[in-house]
Coordinates of C-alpha atoms in Angstrom, one line a residue:
M140 CA 0.0 0.2 -0.1
F141 CA 1.5 3.4 -0.9
V142 CA 0.6 6.8 -1.9
R143 CA 0.3 7.6 -5.5
T144 CA 0.7 10.9 -7.3
A145 CA -1.4 11.6 -10.7
T146 CA -0.9 14.8 -12.4
R147 CA -3.1 16.6 -14.9
K148 CA -2.3 19.6 -17.2
N149 CA -4.7 22.6 -17.5
K150 CA -5.4 24.5 -20.5
D151 CA -3.6 27.7 -19.3
G152 CA -0.6 25.0 -18.8
T153 CA -0.4 24.6 -15.2
V154 CA 0.1 21.6 -13.5
V155 CA -2.3 20.1 -10.8
R156 CA -1.1 17.0 -8.6
Y157 CA -3.6 14.7 -7.0
L158 CA -2.9 12.3 -4.1
Q159 CA -4.4 8.7 -4.0
L160 CA -3.9 6.0 -1.5
A161 CA -3.4 2.8 -3.8
H162 CA -2.2 -0.8 -3.7
N163 CA -1.3 -3.7 -6.2
E164 CA -3.5 -6.4 -6.6
W165 CA -2.6 -9.5 -8.8
D166 CA -4.7 -10.3 -11.6
P167 CA -4.6 -14.1 -12.1
A168 CA -6.2 -13.8 -15.8
T169 CA -3.6 -11.6 -17.2
K170 CA -0.8 -12.9 -14.5
S171 CA 0.1 -9.3 -13.9
A172 CA -0.3 -7.0 -10.9
K173 CA -2.7 -4.2 -11.4
M174 CA -2.9 -1.2 -9.4
K175 CA -6.1 -0.2 -7.3
V176 CA -7.2 3.0 -6.0
L177 CA -8.4 2.9 -2.7
H178 CA -8.9 6.5 -1.5
N179 CA -8.6 9.9 -3.1
F180 CA -7.3 12.4 -1.0
G181 CA -8.0 15.5 -3.6
R182 CA -5.5 18.0 -4.8
E183 CA -2.1 18.2 -3.1
D184 CA -2.2 22.1 -2.8
Q185 CA -5.7 21.5 -1.0
L186 CA -4.8 18.4 1.0
D187 CA -6.4 18.3 4.6
R188 CA -3.2 17.6 6.6
A189 CA -4.8 17.6 9.9
A190 CA -6.9 14.7 8.7
V191 CA -3.8 12.8 7.5
E192 CA -2.1 13.3 10.7
R193 CA -5.2 12.0 12.7
L194 CA -5.0 9.0 10.4
V195 CA -1.3 8.3 10.9
A196 CA -1.9 8.5 14.6
S197 CA -4.9 5.9 14.6
L198 CA -2.6 3.7 12.4
C199 CA 0.2 4.0 14.5
R200 CA -1.7 2.7 17.5
L201 CA -1.6 -0.5 15.8
L202 CA 2.3 -0.5 15.9
D203 CA 4.8 -1.1 18.6
P204 CA 5.7 2.1 20.3
E205 CA 9.4 2.3 19.0
R206 CA 8.1 1.7 15.4
A207 CA 5.5 4.2 15.7
A208 CA 8.2 6.8 17.0
I209 CA 10.3 6.4 13.6
V210 CA 7.4 6.3 11.0
R211 CA 8.2 9.9 10.1
A212 CA 10.7 10.6 7.3
P213 CA 14.2 11.3 8.7
G214 CA 14.1 14.8 7.7
E215 CA 11.6 15.4 10.1
L216 CA 13.7 14.1 13.2
T217 CA 15.6 16.3 15.3
Y218 CA 19.1 14.8 17.1
I219 CA 19.1 15.7 20.7
G220 CA 22.2 13.7 21.8
S221 CA 24.2 10.7 22.3
A222 CA 25.5 8.7 25.2
A223 CA 27.8 5.5 25.9
Y224 CA 25.7 2.3 25.9
G225 CA 28.1 -0.5 25.0
G226 CA 29.6 -1.2 28.5
T227 CA 26.6 -0.7 30.5
Y228 CA 24.3 -2.7 28.3
L229 CA 27.1 -5.6 28.8
L230 CA 27.5 -5.3 32.6
D231 CA 23.8 -4.9 33.1
Q232 CA 22.9 -8.1 31.0
L233 CA 25.4 -9.9 32.9
W234 CA 24.3 -8.1 36.4
R235 CA 20.8 -9.5 35.5
R236 CA 22.1 -13.0 34.2
L237 CA 23.7 -13.4 37.6
R238 CA 20.7 -12.6 39.2
I239 CA 22.2 -9.5 41.0
D240 CA 19.3 -7.4 40.4
S241 CA 16.6 -10.0 41.7
I242 CA 18.9 -10.4 44.9
T243 CA 18.8 -6.8 45.4
K244 CA 15.1 -6.2 44.6
G245 CA 14.1 -9.2 46.9
M246 CA 16.0 -7.6 49.7
L247 CA 14.7 -4.1 49.1
T248 CA 11.0 -5.6 49.3
R249 CA 11.5 -5.8 53.1
T250 CA 12.3 -1.8 53.3
R251 CA 10.6 1.2 52.1
R252 CA 13.0 1.4 49.3
G253 CA 12.2 0.6 45.8
P254 CA 13.6 -0.9 42.6
Y255 CA 15.1 2.5 41.9
T256 CA 18.0 1.9 44.8
E257 CA 18.9 -1.5 42.7
R258 CA 19.4 0.7 39.6
V259 CA 21.5 3.1 41.3
L260 CA 23.5 0.5 42.7
F261 CA 24.1 -1.0 39.4
A262 CA 25.3 2.3 38.3
L263 CA 27.7 2.7 40.7
V264 CA 29.1 -0.5 39.9
A265 CA 29.1 0.0 36.3
N266 CA 30.9 3.5 36.7
R267 CA 33.7 1.6 38.7
A268 CA 34.4 -0.6 35.8
L269 CA 33.9 1.8 33.1
D270 CA 34.6 5.4 34.1
P271 CA 35.6 5.3 38.1
S272 CA 34.9 8.5 39.8
S273 CA 33.5 10.0 43.0
K274 CA 30.0 9.3 43.5
L275 CA 29.0 13.0 43.0
A276 CA 30.7 12.5 39.5
A277 CA 29.0 9.1 38.9
S278 CA 25.6 10.9 39.6
H279 CA 26.3 13.3 36.6
W280 CA 27.7 10.4 34.6
V281 CA 24.4 8.9 34.4
G282 CA 21.9 9.8 31.6
R283 CA 24.5 12.7 30.4
T284 CA 27.8 10.5 29.6
A285 CA 26.4 6.8 30.0
H286 CA 22.9 5.4 29.5
I287 CA 21.4 2.7 31.9
D288 CA 18.4 1.1 31.2
A289 CA 15.5 2.5 33.5
L290 CA 17.7 5.1 35.1
S291 CA 17.5 8.3 33.4
E292 CA 19.1 10.4 35.9
C293 CA 20.6 10.3 39.3
S294 CA 21.5 12.3 42.3
D295 CA 24.4 12.2 44.6
D296 CA 21.9 11.6 47.7
A297 CA 20.5 8.5 45.7
C298 CA 23.9 7.2 45.6
Y299 CA 24.9 7.7 49.3
R300 CA 21.3 6.4 50.5
A301 CA 21.8 3.2 48.3
M302 CA 25.4 2.9 49.6
D303 CA 24.4 3.2 53.3
W304 CA 21.7 0.4 52.7
L305 CA 24.3 -1.7 50.7
H306 CA 26.7 -1.4 53.9
D307 CA 23.7 -2.8 56.0
V308 CA 23.3 -5.9 54.0
R309 CA 26.4 -6.4 52.6
D310 CA 27.1 -10.0 54.2
A311 CA 23.7 -11.2 53.0
I312 CA 24.3 -10.0 49.6
E313 CA 27.9 -11.4 49.1
K314 CA 26.4 -14.6 50.1
K315 CA 23.4 -14.6 47.8
V316 CA 25.9 -13.6 44.9
F317 CA 28.0 -16.2 45.6
D318 CA 25.5 -18.9 45.7
E319 CA 24.3 -17.4 42.2
V320 CA 27.6 -17.3 40.7
A321 CA 28.8 -20.9 41.8
N322 CA 25.8 -22.2 40.5
L323 CA 25.7 -20.7 37.1
L324 CA 29.5 -20.9 36.4
N325 CA 30.0 -23.9 38.0
L326 CA 32.8 -22.7 40.3
Q327 CA 35.6 -24.7 41.6
V328 CA 35.9 -23.7 45.3
D329 CA 38.3 -26.5 46.2
L330 CA 41.1 -24.0 46.3
L331 CA 40.4 -20.6 47.7
F332 CA 43.4 -18.0 47.4
F333 CA 43.6 -15.3 49.9
D334 CA 45.7 -12.2 50.5
T335 CA 45.4 -8.6 51.9
T336 CA 46.5 -5.2 50.7
S337 CA 46.2 -1.7 52.2
T338 CA 44.8 1.5 50.7
Y339 CA 45.7 4.8 52.2
F340 CA 44.2 8.1 52.7
E341 CA 45.5 11.5 52.4
I342 CA 44.0 13.0 55.7
D343 CA 46.1 14.7 58.4
E344 CA 45.0 12.6 61.4
P345 CA 43.6 8.9 61.8
D346 CA 40.1 8.3 62.9
E347 CA 38.8 8.4 66.3
I348 CA 39.5 4.9 68.2
V349 CA 36.5 3.2 68.9
D350 CA 35.2 -0.2 70.5
R351 CA 35.3 -3.0 68.1
D352 CA 34.5 -6.6 67.9
E353 CA 36.7 -9.5 66.6
R354 CA 35.8 -8.8 63.0
G355 CA 36.7 -5.1 63.5
I356 CA 33.1 -3.8 63.0
P357 CA 32.4 -1.0 65.4
L358 CA 30.0 -2.2 68.3
P359 CA 26.9 -0.4 69.3
H360 CA 26.8 2.8 71.7
S361 CA 23.8 1.9 73.5
A362 CA 24.2 0.8 77.1
D363 CA 22.1 -2.4 76.5
A364 CA 24.1 -3.4 73.6
E365 CA 27.6 -2.9 75.2
A366 CA 26.4 -4.9 78.1
D367 CA 25.6 -7.9 76.0
A368 CA 28.8 -7.7 73.6
E369 CA 31.9 -9.7 73.6
P370 CA 34.9 -8.0 74.9
A371 CA 36.1 -5.3 72.4
Q372 CA 39.4 -4.2 70.7
R373 CA 39.9 -0.2 70.5
K374 CA 41.0 0.6 67.2
A375 CA 40.7 3.4 64.7
F376 CA 39.4 2.7 61.2
R377 CA 41.6 4.5 59.1
A378 CA 44.7 4.3 61.3
L379 CA 48.5 4.3 60.5
G380 CA 50.1 0.6 59.8
K381 CA 52.7 -1.0 57.6
S382 CA 51.4 0.0 54.4
K383 CA 51.7 -2.3 51.2
D384 CA 52.0 0.9 49.1
H385 CA 54.8 2.2 50.9
R386 CA 52.8 5.0 52.4
D387 CA 53.5 4.4 56.2
D388 CA 53.0 8.1 57.1
L389 CA 49.2 7.9 56.0
P390 CA 46.2 6.5 57.6
Q391 CA 45.1 3.3 55.8
I392 CA 42.7 0.5 56.0
V393 CA 43.1 -3.3 55.4
I394 CA 41.3 -5.2 52.6
G395 CA 40.9 -8.8 52.2
L396 CA 40.1 -10.8 49.2
A397 CA 39.3 -14.6 48.7
V398 CA 39.4 -15.9 44.9
T399 CA 39.0 -19.0 43.5
R400 CA 41.3 -20.7 40.8
D401 CA 39.8 -19.2 38.1
G402 CA 40.2 -15.7 39.4
I403 CA 36.6 -15.1 40.4
P404 CA 36.7 -13.1 43.8
V405 CA 34.0 -14.5 46.0
R406 CA 34.1 -12.3 49.0
V407 CA 35.8 -9.1 50.4
W408 CA 36.8 -7.7 53.8
C409 CA 37.7 -4.6 55.5
W410 CA 39.8 -4.2 58.9
P411 CA 41.1 -1.1 60.8
G412 CA 44.6 0.0 59.1
G413 CA 46.6 -1.3 62.1
T414 CA 45.3 -4.8 61.7
A415 CA 48.3 -7.6 61.3
D416 CA 48.1 -9.9 58.4
S417 CA 48.2 -12.9 60.7
E418 CA 45.2 -12.4 62.3
L419 CA 43.2 -12.0 59.3
I420 CA 42.8 -15.3 57.7
R421 CA 41.4 -17.0 60.5
Q422 CA 38.5 -14.4 60.7
A423 CA 38.0 -14.8 56.9
K424 CA 37.8 -18.8 57.3
S425 CA 35.4 -18.1 60.3
D426 CA 33.0 -15.9 57.7
M427 CA 33.4 -18.5 54.9
R428 CA 32.4 -21.2 57.3
E429 CA 29.1 -19.9 57.5
W430 CA 28.7 -20.5 53.7
T431 CA 28.7 -24.4 54.3
L432 CA 31.2 -25.0 51.6
A433 CA 32.7 -28.6 51.1
K434 CA 36.3 -29.2 51.4
I435 CA 38.7 -26.4 51.0
V436 CA 42.3 -25.7 50.5
W437 CA 43.2 -22.2 51.7
V438 CA 46.0 -20.7 49.6
G439 CA 48.2 -18.0 51.5
D440 CA 51.6 -16.3 51.2
R441 CA 54.3 -16.0 53.9
G442 CA 52.4 -13.4 56.0
F443 CA 50.0 -16.1 57.1
A444 CA 52.3 -19.0 58.0
S445 CA 51.9 -18.6 61.9
S446 CA 50.9 -21.9 64.0
A447 CA 47.9 -20.3 65.2
N448 CA 46.8 -19.5 61.5
R449 CA 48.0 -23.2 60.4
R450 CA 45.8 -25.1 63.4
Y451 CA 42.8 -22.8 62.8
L452 CA 42.7 -23.5 58.8
R453 CA 42.6 -27.1 59.6
T454 CA 39.4 -27.3 61.4
G455 CA 36.4 -28.5 59.7
D456 CA 38.4 -31.1 57.6
H457 CA 39.8 -27.9 55.4
H458 CA 43.5 -27.7 54.7
Y459 CA 46.1 -25.1 53.5
I460 CA 49.1 -24.3 51.2
I461 CA 51.1 -21.6 52.9
G462 CA 54.5 -20.2 51.6
E463 CA 57.2 -20.5 54.4
K464 CA 60.3 -17.8 54.9
L465 CA 63.2 -19.5 53.6
R466 CA 65.5 -16.9 54.9
S467 CA 63.7 -17.1 58.4
G468 CA 66.2 -19.3 59.5
S469 CA 63.7 -21.6 60.9
P470 CA 64.3 -25.3 61.9
E471 CA 61.8 -26.3 59.1
A472 CA 63.5 -24.2 56.3
K473 CA 67.2 -25.2 57.6
A474 CA 66.1 -29.1 57.4
A475 CA 64.3 -28.8 54.1
L476 CA 67.3 -27.0 52.3
S477 CA 69.8 -29.6 53.9
R478 CA 68.1 -32.7 52.5
Q479 CA 69.2 -34.0 49.2
G480 CA 67.0 -35.4 46.6
R481 CA 66.3 -35.0 42.9
Y482 CA 63.8 -32.5 41.4
Q483 CA 60.9 -33.3 39.4
E484 CA 60.1 -30.9 36.6
V485 CA 56.2 -30.0 36.5
A486 CA 56.6 -27.0 33.9
S487 CA 58.8 -25.5 31.6
N488 CA 59.9 -23.0 34.5
L489 CA 59.2 -25.0 37.8
K490 CA 60.8 -27.8 39.2
V491 CA 59.7 -29.2 42.6
K492 CA 60.8 -31.8 45.4
E493 CA 59.2 -33.1 48.4
V494 CA 60.8 -33.5 52.2
R495 CA 59.7 -35.1 54.9
I496 CA 60.5 -33.2 57.9
S497 CA 57.3 -33.2 59.9
E498 CA 54.4 -35.8 60.7
S499 CA 51.5 -33.4 60.1
D500 CA 52.8 -31.2 57.2
R501 CA 54.5 -31.7 54.1
F502 CA 57.2 -29.6 52.6
V503 CA 57.6 -28.8 49.1
I504 CA 60.9 -27.1 47.8
C505 CA 60.1 -25.2 44.5
F506 CA 62.8 -24.2 42.0
N507 CA 62.3 -21.9 39.2
P508 CA 65.5 -21.8 37.0
E509 CA 64.3 -18.3 35.4
A510 CA 63.8 -16.7 38.6
A511 CA 67.4 -18.2 39.8
E512 CA 69.2 -16.3 36.8
R513 CA 67.1 -13.2 37.6
D514 CA 68.1 -13.5 41.3
Q515 CA 71.7 -14.0 40.3
A516 CA 72.0 -11.0 38.3
I517 CA 70.1 -8.6 40.8
R518 CA 72.8 -10.0 43.3
E519 CA 75.6 -9.3 41.1
R520 CA 74.5 -5.6 40.3
L521 CA 74.0 -5.1 44.1
V522 CA 77.2 -6.4 45.0
T523 CA 79.1 -4.4 42.2
Q524 CA 77.2 -1.0 43.5
L525 CA 78.2 -2.2 47.1
S526 CA 81.8 -2.6 46.2
E527 CA 82.0 0.7 44.4
L528 CA 80.6 2.3 47.5
I529 CA 83.0 0.9 50.2
D530 CA 86.2 0.9 47.9
G531 CA 88.9 2.8 49.5
T532 CA 86.9 3.4 52.7
D533 CA 89.7 1.6 54.8
T534 CA 91.8 5.1 54.8
W535 CA 88.7 7.1 55.7
P536 CA 87.9 8.6 59.2
V537 CA 86.1 6.5 61.6
T538 CA 83.1 9.4 61.7
K539 CA 83.0 9.3 58.0
R540 CA 82.9 5.6 57.5
A541 CA 80.1 5.3 60.0
E542 CA 78.3 7.9 58.1
L543 CA 78.5 5.8 54.8
R544 CA 77.7 2.6 56.8
G545 CA 74.3 4.6 57.9
V546 CA 73.5 5.4 54.5
I547 CA 74.0 1.8 53.1
S548 CA 71.6 0.6 56.2
T549 CA 68.6 2.6 54.4
K550 CA 69.2 0.3 51.4
P551 CA 68.0 -3.2 52.1
G552 CA 69.5 -4.4 48.9
L553 CA 72.8 -3.3 49.6
N554 CA 73.0 -3.5 53.6
R555 CA 72.3 -7.5 52.9
Y556 CA 76.0 -8.1 51.6
L557 CA 77.7 -5.5 53.9
R558 CA 79.9 -6.9 56.9
V559 CA 81.4 -4.7 59.1
T560 CA 84.6 -6.1 60.9
A561 CA 85.5 -5.9 64.5
G562 CA 87.6 -3.0 63.8
G563 CA 84.7 -0.9 62.0
L564 CA 85.8 -1.4 58.2
L565 CA 83.3 -2.5 55.5
R566 CA 83.6 -5.5 53.7
I567 CA 81.6 -7.6 51.1
D568 CA 80.0 -10.6 53.2
Q569 CA 80.9 -13.5 51.2
A570 CA 79.6 -15.9 53.4
R571 CA 76.0 -14.3 52.8
I572 CA 76.5 -14.4 49.0
K573 CA 77.2 -18.1 49.5
A574 CA 74.1 -18.5 51.4
E575 CA 72.1 -16.3 49.2
T576 CA 73.3 -18.3 46.1
N577 CA 71.8 -21.6 47.5
L578 CA 68.3 -19.7 47.6
D579 CA 68.2 -18.3 44.1
G580 CA 65.0 -19.1 42.4
K581 CA 63.7 -21.3 45.4
Y582 CA 60.6 -21.2 47.6
L583 CA 59.4 -23.3 50.1
L584 CA 55.5 -24.6 50.7
R585 CA 53.9 -26.3 53.5
C586 CA 50.7 -28.4 53.0
S587 CA 48.2 -30.2 55.4
D588 CA 46.5 -32.3 52.7
P589 CA 47.9 -35.9 52.8
K590 CA 46.5 -36.6 49.4
M591 CA 47.4 -33.4 47.1
S592 CA 50.2 -34.3 44.8
T593 CA 53.3 -32.7 44.8
E594 CA 52.6 -30.8 41.2
D595 CA 49.2 -29.9 42.6
I596 CA 50.8 -28.2 45.7
A597 CA 53.2 -26.3 43.6
M598 CA 50.7 -25.2 40.8
G599 CA 48.1 -24.4 43.5
Y600 CA 50.5 -21.8 45.3
K601 CA 51.6 -20.5 41.8
Q602 CA 47.9 -19.4 41.2
L603 CA 48.0 -17.0 44.0
W604 CA 48.9 -14.5 41.2
Q605 CA 45.0 -14.3 40.6
V606 CA 44.7 -12.6 43.9
E607 CA 47.8 -10.3 43.0
R608 CA 46.2 -9.6 39.6
G609 CA 42.7 -8.7 41.6
W610 CA 44.7 -6.1 43.6
R611 CA 46.4 -4.7 40.5
D612 CA 43.2 -4.4 38.8
M613 CA 41.1 -3.0 41.7
K614 CA 43.7 -0.3 42.2
S615 CA 44.6 0.5 38.4
I616 CA 41.5 -0.3 36.6
I617 CA 38.7 0.1 39.0
D618 CA 40.4 2.9 41.0
L619 CA 39.8 1.6 44.4
R620 CA 41.8 4.8 45.5
P621 CA 41.3 7.7 45.9
V622 CA 38.4 7.0 48.2
Y623 CA 36.2 10.0 48.3
H624 CA 34.3 9.3 51.8
R625 CA 34.8 10.1 55.2
L626 CA 32.3 7.9 57.2
E627 CA 33.3 4.3 58.0
Q628 CA 30.0 2.6 56.3
R629 CA 30.5 4.6 53.3
I630 CA 34.0 3.5 52.9
R631 CA 33.2 -0.3 53.4
A632 CA 30.4 -0.1 50.9
H633 CA 32.7 1.5 48.5
V634 CA 34.8 -1.5 48.8
V635 CA 32.0 -3.8 48.2
L636 CA 31.1 -2.0 45.0
C637 CA 34.7 -2.5 43.8
W638 CA 34.5 -5.8 44.5
L639 CA 31.2 -6.3 42.5
A640 CA 32.8 -4.6 39.7
L641 CA 35.7 -6.7 39.6
L642 CA 33.5 -9.8 39.7
L643 CA 31.6 -8.7 36.6
I644 CA 34.8 -8.0 35.0
R645 CA 36.6 -11.5 35.9
V646 CA 33.4 -13.3 34.7
I647 CA 33.5 -11.6 31.3
E648 CA 37.2 -12.2 31.0
T649 CA 37.1 -15.8 32.0
A650 CA 34.1 -16.4 29.4
T651 CA 35.7 -14.4 26.4
G652 CA 39.5 -15.1 26.9
M653 CA 40.2 -11.2 26.5
T654 CA 41.3 -8.3 28.7
W655 CA 38.7 -6.2 30.2
Q656 CA 40.8 -3.0 28.7
R657 CA 40.2 -4.4 25.3
I658 CA 36.5 -5.2 25.9
R659 CA 35.7 -1.9 27.1
A660 CA 37.6 0.0 24.5
E661 CA 35.7 -2.1 21.8
F662 CA 32.2 -1.4 23.6
D663 CA 33.1 2.3 23.8
Q664 CA 32.2 2.5 20.4
L665 CA 28.5 1.5 20.7
T666 CA 26.5 4.2 21.4
I667 CA 22.9 5.3 21.7
A668 CA 21.3 8.4 20.0
T669 CA 18.2 10.1 20.8
F670 CA 16.0 11.7 18.3
T671 CA 12.7 13.5 18.5
G672 CA 9.9 14.2 16.0
P673 CA 6.1 15.0 15.5
T674 CA 5.3 11.3 16.8
G675 CA 7.4 11.4 20.1
A676 CA 11.2 10.7 21.0
F677 CA 13.1 7.4 20.5
A678 CA 16.6 6.3 21.4
Q679 CA 18.6 4.0 18.9
T680 CA 21.6 1.9 19.0
A681 CA 24.5 2.2 16.7
E682 CA 25.4 -0.8 14.5
L683 CA 27.2 -3.7 16.3
T684 CA 30.6 -4.4 15.2
K685 CA 31.5 -8.1 14.5
L686 CA 33.9 -8.1 17.5
Q687 CA 31.0 -6.9 19.7
R688 CA 28.8 -9.8 18.5
D689 CA 31.4 -12.4 18.9
I690 CA 31.9 -11.2 22.5
L691 CA 28.1 -11.0 23.2
A692 CA 28.0 -14.7 21.6
K693 CA 30.6 -15.9 23.8
L694 CA 28.8 -14.4 26.9
D695 CA 25.6 -15.9 25.6
I696 CA 24.1 -12.4 25.7
S697 CA 21.6 -11.5 23.0
A698 CA 22.2 -8.2 20.9
P699 CA 20.6 -5.0 22.2
K700 CA 17.4 -3.9 20.5
K701 CA 17.8 -1.3 17.8
I702 CA 15.2 0.8 19.2
V703 CA 16.1 1.1 23.0
E704 CA 13.4 3.6 24.4
A705 CA 10.5 5.3 22.6
I706 CA 8.3 7.8 24.1
P707 CA 5.1 8.9 22.1
A708 CA 4.1 12.5 21.7
T709 CA 1.6 13.9 24.0
G710 CA -1.8 13.2 22.4
A711 CA -0.5 10.9 19.6

């Protein structure tokens, strides 16, 4: 069916155009199509345009809203603007697939908050993954820079209220999200890798010291609550401590992360900044015990190797793989290094051998030939530098030599190979060099599982880099720091948002085999443009590239609709 134009030439030479509504019908007799006029609109210059518009509006009621919004010719549309859509669409679909939206909405039904809070939380998580910024900047990012379905705009107050609610329910949300992710992705949680990091705050003074429970959570201030509470520890949340960012001069907090062998982060913790690593893995295991997981082997580095930690990790039929300090001079380290035995090659750059020095624990020495060459080269460079510093110092005055000794003591790499004679002379410590040569490329592991193979112990510990990668991405991609918050509950909620962003990123990377940086750059090209016309406004997405379609296919996510949003004009 179409509009036909017929022309007639008058005697005076003028041309009159007539408009007709026509369609083609098939004539079986002549075996050809013949045009049939259904309605005459009359002369074009005398057309009742109001009547035509009413007819079009009536016909539009039979169409989907998004199709009705674009029935007009392109020339009658006005371009309003565009926003980023690819990244938010990808994360939103995965957010829904992992049922995080259903989890939060289900918990929100028991409060006076509505589904709007769930959308705000997703916007904050997407902002961490795509364009990390403060919560105030994130509220402006929504709607102006990025399009998020069912959230046209957002205020900073809404962000803060959503974060406060997230802080109150963070334990329950972490458990429910883990259950959904484990079920959907068939996660293997036989190995859990645990590590901690710290993040500092550029403030003048630490926080006020308050009473806290064994998990570092502030105790209530009411008299009744204090009477029933367990004995508290008094600590500031943002407090001075040993910084892993080399900023011991600034207050910090300590953050813990548990990761599966596939790199999927399953839970995150926050502790006051002065908390020692040796205490944290026991608290993490206590919290994970409430999740009723099957047998778990905890993997941790040398900072968690205390005897108290090892005893606690073995409770509940769980086991551990923990690094030991070879240079600590402990009886286990000395005994392990003194035992003879042949190494077994388990990878191109990894050899292992097991030594029996304990009835309860197994010890595995790992040797990396490439790391040994690297350790030797570093040591030779340091010894050469030290030799140049102390060369000719025997003739120096005692005070000047003592000054150089003090300077070298501030450089651990050089100080390790320095020996001071009884007469105060500076020498290269050849005995230390010989001892260090014996340790090149080696590290010692302790494992409590009697059934795990030596290769699995070594390869399991080697995967601890997954946690290190998580910290690196949290600090460089998700921008864990700077933290634009002062209140403790907001800081804790900020860390949970970063964990949720890292979870989505890791699921995407695992399924596609591509880095998030590349995926994010690719989907930045997918934008959404808004147009308005006589029949209303609509938002239309750009065409997908082949790589974008391939990524969506690997994630089992359908392509976005061409028309994402359509708003009919008033009275249409």
